[in-house]
Coordinates of C-alpha atoms in Angstrom, one line a residue:
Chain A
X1 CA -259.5 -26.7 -46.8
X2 CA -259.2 -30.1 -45.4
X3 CA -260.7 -32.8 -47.3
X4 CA -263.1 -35.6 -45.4
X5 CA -260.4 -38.2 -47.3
X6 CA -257.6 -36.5 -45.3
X7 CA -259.8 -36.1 -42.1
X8 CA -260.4 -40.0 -41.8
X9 CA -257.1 -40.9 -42.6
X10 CA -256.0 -38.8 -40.0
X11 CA -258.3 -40.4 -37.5
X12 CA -257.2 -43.9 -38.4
X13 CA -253.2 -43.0 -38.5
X14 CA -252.7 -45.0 -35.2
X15 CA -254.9 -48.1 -35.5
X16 CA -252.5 -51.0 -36.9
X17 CA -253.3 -51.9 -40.3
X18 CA -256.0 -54.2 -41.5
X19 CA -258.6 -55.2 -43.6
X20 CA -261.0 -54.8 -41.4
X21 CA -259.4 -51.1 -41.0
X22 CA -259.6 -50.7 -44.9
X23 CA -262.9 -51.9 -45.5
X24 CA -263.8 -49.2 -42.6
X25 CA -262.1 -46.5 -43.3
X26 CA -263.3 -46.7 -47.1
X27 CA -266.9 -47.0 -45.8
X28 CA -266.9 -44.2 -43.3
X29 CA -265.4 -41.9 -45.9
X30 CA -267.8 -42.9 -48.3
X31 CA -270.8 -42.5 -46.6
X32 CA -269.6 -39.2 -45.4
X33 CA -268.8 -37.9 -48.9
X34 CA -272.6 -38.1 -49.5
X35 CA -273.5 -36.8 -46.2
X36 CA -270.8 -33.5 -47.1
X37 CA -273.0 -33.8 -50.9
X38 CA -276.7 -34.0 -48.8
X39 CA -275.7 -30.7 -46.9
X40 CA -274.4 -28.9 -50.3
X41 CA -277.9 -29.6 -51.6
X42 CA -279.6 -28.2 -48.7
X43 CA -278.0 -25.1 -49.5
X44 CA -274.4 -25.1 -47.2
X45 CA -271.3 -24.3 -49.0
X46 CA -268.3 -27.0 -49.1
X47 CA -266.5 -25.8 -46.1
X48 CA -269.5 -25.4 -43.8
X49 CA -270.7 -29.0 -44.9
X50 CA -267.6 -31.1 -44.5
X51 CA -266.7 -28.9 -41.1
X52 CA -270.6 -30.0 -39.9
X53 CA -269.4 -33.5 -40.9
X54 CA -266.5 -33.3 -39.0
X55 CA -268.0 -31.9 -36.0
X56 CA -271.0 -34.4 -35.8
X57 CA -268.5 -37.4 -36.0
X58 CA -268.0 -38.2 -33.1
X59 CA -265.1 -39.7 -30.7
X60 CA -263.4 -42.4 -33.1
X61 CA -262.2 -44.6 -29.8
X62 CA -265.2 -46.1 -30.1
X63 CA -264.3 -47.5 -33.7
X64 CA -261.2 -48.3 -32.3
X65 CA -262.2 -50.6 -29.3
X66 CA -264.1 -52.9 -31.9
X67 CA -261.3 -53.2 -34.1
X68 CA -258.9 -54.0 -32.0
X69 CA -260.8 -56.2 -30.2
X70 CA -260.9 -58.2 -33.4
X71 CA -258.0 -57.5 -35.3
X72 CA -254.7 -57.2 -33.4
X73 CA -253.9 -59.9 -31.0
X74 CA -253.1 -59.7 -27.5
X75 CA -249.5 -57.7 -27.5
X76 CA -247.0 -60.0 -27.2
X77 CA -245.1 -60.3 -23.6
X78 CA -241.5 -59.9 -24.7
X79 CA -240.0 -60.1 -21.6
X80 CA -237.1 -63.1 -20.6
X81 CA -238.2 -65.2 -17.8
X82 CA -236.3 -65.3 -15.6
X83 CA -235.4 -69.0 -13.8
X84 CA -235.3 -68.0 -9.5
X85 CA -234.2 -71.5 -8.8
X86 CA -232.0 -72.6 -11.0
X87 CA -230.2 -68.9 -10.2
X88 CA -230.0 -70.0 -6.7
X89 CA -228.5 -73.4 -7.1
X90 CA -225.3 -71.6 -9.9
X91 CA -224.8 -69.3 -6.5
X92 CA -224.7 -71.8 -3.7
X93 CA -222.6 -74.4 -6.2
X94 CA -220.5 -71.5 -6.9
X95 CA -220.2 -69.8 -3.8
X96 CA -219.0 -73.6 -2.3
X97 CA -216.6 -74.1 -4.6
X98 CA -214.6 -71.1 -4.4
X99 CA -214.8 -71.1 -0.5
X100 CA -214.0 -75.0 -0.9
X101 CA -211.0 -73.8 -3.0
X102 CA -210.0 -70.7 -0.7
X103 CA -210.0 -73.6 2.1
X104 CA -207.9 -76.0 0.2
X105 CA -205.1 -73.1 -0.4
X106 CA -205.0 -71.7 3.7
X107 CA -204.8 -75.2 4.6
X108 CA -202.2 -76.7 2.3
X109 CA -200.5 -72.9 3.1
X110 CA -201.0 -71.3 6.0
X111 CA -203.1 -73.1 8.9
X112 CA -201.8 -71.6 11.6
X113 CA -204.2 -68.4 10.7
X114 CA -207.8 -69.3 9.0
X115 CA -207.8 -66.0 6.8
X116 CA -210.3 -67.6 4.1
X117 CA -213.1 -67.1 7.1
X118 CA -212.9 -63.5 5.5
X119 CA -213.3 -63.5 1.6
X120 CA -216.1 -66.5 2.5
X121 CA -217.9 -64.0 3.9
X122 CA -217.9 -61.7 0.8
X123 CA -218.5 -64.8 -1.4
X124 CA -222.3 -65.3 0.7
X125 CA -223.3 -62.1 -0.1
X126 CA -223.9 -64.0 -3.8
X127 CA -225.8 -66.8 -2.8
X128 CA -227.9 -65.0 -0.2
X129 CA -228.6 -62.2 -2.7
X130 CA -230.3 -64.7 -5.3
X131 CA -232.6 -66.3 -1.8
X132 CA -234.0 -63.2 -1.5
X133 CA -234.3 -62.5 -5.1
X134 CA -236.4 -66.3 -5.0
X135 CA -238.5 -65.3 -1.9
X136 CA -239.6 -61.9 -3.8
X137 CA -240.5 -63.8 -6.6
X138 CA -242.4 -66.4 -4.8
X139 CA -244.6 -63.9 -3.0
X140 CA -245.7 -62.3 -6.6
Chain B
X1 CA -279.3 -33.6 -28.9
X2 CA -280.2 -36.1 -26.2
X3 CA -277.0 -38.7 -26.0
X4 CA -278.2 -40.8 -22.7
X5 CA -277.1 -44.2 -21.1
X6 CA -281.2 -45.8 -22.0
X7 CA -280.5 -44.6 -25.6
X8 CA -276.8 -45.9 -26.1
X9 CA -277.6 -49.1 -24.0
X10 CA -280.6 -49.7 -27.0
X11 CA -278.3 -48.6 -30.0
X12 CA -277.6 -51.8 -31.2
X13 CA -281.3 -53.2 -31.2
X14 CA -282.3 -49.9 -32.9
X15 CA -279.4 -50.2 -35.9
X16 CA -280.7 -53.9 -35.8
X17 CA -284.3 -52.9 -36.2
X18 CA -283.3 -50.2 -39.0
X19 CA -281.3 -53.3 -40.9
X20 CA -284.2 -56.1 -40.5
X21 CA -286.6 -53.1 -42.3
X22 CA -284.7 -53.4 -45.6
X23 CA -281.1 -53.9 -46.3
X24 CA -279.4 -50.2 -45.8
X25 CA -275.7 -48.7 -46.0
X26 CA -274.7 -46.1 -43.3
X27 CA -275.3 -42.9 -44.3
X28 CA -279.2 -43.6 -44.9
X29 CA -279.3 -45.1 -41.4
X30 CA -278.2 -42.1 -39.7
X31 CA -280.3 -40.0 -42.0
X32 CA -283.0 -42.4 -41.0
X33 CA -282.6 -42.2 -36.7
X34 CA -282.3 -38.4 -37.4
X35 CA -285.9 -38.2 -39.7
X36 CA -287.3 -40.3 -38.0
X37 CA -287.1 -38.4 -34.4
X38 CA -287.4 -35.1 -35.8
X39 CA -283.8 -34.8 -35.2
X40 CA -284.0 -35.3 -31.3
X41 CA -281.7 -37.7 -32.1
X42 CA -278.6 -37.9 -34.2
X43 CA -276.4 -40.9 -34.2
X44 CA -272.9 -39.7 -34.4
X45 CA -270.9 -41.7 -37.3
X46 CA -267.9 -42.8 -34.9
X47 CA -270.8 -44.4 -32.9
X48 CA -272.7 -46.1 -35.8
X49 CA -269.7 -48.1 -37.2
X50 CA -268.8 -49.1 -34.3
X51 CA -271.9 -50.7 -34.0
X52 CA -271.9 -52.3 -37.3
X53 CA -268.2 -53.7 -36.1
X54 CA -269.4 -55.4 -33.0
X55 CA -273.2 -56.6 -34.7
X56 CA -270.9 -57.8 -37.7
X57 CA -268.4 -59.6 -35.1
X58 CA -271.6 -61.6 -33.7
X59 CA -273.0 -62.2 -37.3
X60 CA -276.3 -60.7 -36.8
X61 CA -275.5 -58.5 -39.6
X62 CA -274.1 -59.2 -42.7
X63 CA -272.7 -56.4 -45.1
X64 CA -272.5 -57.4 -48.8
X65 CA -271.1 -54.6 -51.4
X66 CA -274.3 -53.2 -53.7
X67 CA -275.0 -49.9 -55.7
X68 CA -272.3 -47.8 -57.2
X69 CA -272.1 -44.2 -56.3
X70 CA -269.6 -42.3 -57.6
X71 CA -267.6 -45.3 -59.6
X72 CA -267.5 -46.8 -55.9
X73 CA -269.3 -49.5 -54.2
X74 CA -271.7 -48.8 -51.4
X75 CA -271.5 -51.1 -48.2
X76 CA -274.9 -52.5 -47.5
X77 CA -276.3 -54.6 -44.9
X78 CA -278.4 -57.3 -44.0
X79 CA -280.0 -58.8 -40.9
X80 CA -279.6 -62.8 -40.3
X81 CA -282.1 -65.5 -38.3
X82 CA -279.7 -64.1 -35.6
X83 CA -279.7 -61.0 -36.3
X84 CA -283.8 -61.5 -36.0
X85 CA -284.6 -63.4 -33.0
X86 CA -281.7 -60.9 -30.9
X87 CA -283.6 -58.1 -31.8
X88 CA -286.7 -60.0 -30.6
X89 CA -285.5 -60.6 -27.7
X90 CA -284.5 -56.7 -27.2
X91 CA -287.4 -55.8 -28.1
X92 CA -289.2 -58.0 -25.2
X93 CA -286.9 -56.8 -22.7
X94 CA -287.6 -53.0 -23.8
X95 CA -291.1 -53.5 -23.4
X96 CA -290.7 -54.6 -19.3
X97 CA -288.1 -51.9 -19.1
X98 CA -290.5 -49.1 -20.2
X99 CA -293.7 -50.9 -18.2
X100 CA -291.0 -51.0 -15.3
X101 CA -289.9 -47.3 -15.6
X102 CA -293.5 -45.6 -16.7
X103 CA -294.6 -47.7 -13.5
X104 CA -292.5 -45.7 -10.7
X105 CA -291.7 -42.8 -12.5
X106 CA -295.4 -41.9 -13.6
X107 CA -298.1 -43.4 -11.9
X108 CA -299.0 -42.3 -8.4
X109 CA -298.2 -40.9 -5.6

């Protein structure tokens, strides 16, 4: 037979701890030990009594909402921001100084045919990725 | 067992009301609603505390531990000048509320 102790508990399992959650929870079970005794006198056995108690308690969401609302700060918003611009400006630095260096070598090299045209386009792909990645951010 | 919006939206001022009487604990305010409407009504205890949470939050209740029952403490409660002039102030705006309701649900045709 389940105890109201063990039924309360059980109710208050997921609510983060508290004092406020404590002094509750030793309240409620409390005050519905006597109901469970009130029923007993009026002639129920044990198991009826604490089942009526049980029933007739209600939805505990509602105990829940007030807690919380006091208790348990806002949860935290772990997530990394993430810097668009600054993003931007490592790819277009980047991206110009390895076509800058590509350049340098088919010059000094090889002028006669401009092959760094073709990994330069390859390298844009980086910068142009992180505009758009800025632009989406902007419009949220 | 009636459980409507008009009676849940006037919970708190009734628990008030109960509280301003004489200091109580919880079990002998929800024996009180039930004998006190016949048993129409029964406050369900998940409703009650959460009640006592959220008048306790904006200190027109205060609970102070009194009477031990079974080697344990009971929790009672007491209203405050708060506490007082809120329930007042329910009170006056039940008043037009029923005048309001009897008016153009009862009288007429």
């Amino acid at each position: 037979m389940i105890t109201i102790k063990d039924y309360v508990e059980g109710l208050f399992k997921d609510i983060p701890e508290s004092k406020e959650k404590e002094s509750v929870k030793t309240e409620i079970i409390l005050n519905l030990e006597e109901k469970v005794q009130d029923l007993m006198d009026s002639g129920k056995s044990e198991e009826d009594a604490i089942n009526k108690s049980i029933v007739e308690f209600g939805d505990v969401s509602e105990i829940k909402r007030e807690l919380q609302g006091s208790a348990s700060p806002a949860p935290k918003k772990n997530e990394k921001k993430i810097n668009y611009k600054n993003n931007l400006w490592f790819s277009i630095w980047g991206s110009a100084l390895i076509i800058g260096f590509l350049f340098f070598i088919n010059y000094t090299t090889s002028w006669g045919h401009p092959w760094f045209v073709y990994p330069t386009f390859a390298v844009l792909w980086w910068p142009l990725a992180m505009v758009f990645a800025w632009l989406n951010h902007r419009k949220n | 067992m009636i459980s409507s919006d008009v009676i849940r939206g006037h919970l708190d001022a009734i628990i008030l009301k109960l509280i301003i009487e004489k200091d109580r604990y919880g079990y002998e305010i929800s024996k009180e609603i039930s004998d006190r409407t016949s048993n129409a009504f029964e406050i369900k205890e998940a409703t009650l505390y959460a009640v006592f949470q959220r008048l306790e939050k904006k200190l027109y209740i205060v609970s102070y531990s009194g009477e031990i029952t079974h080697g344990r403490t009971r929790k009672y409660y007491k209203a405050t000048a708060a506490g007082q002039s809120y329930f007042e102030e329910k009170l006056t705006e039940w008043q037009m509320i029923k005048n309001i309701i009897d008016t153009l649900l009862e009288e007429k045709k």
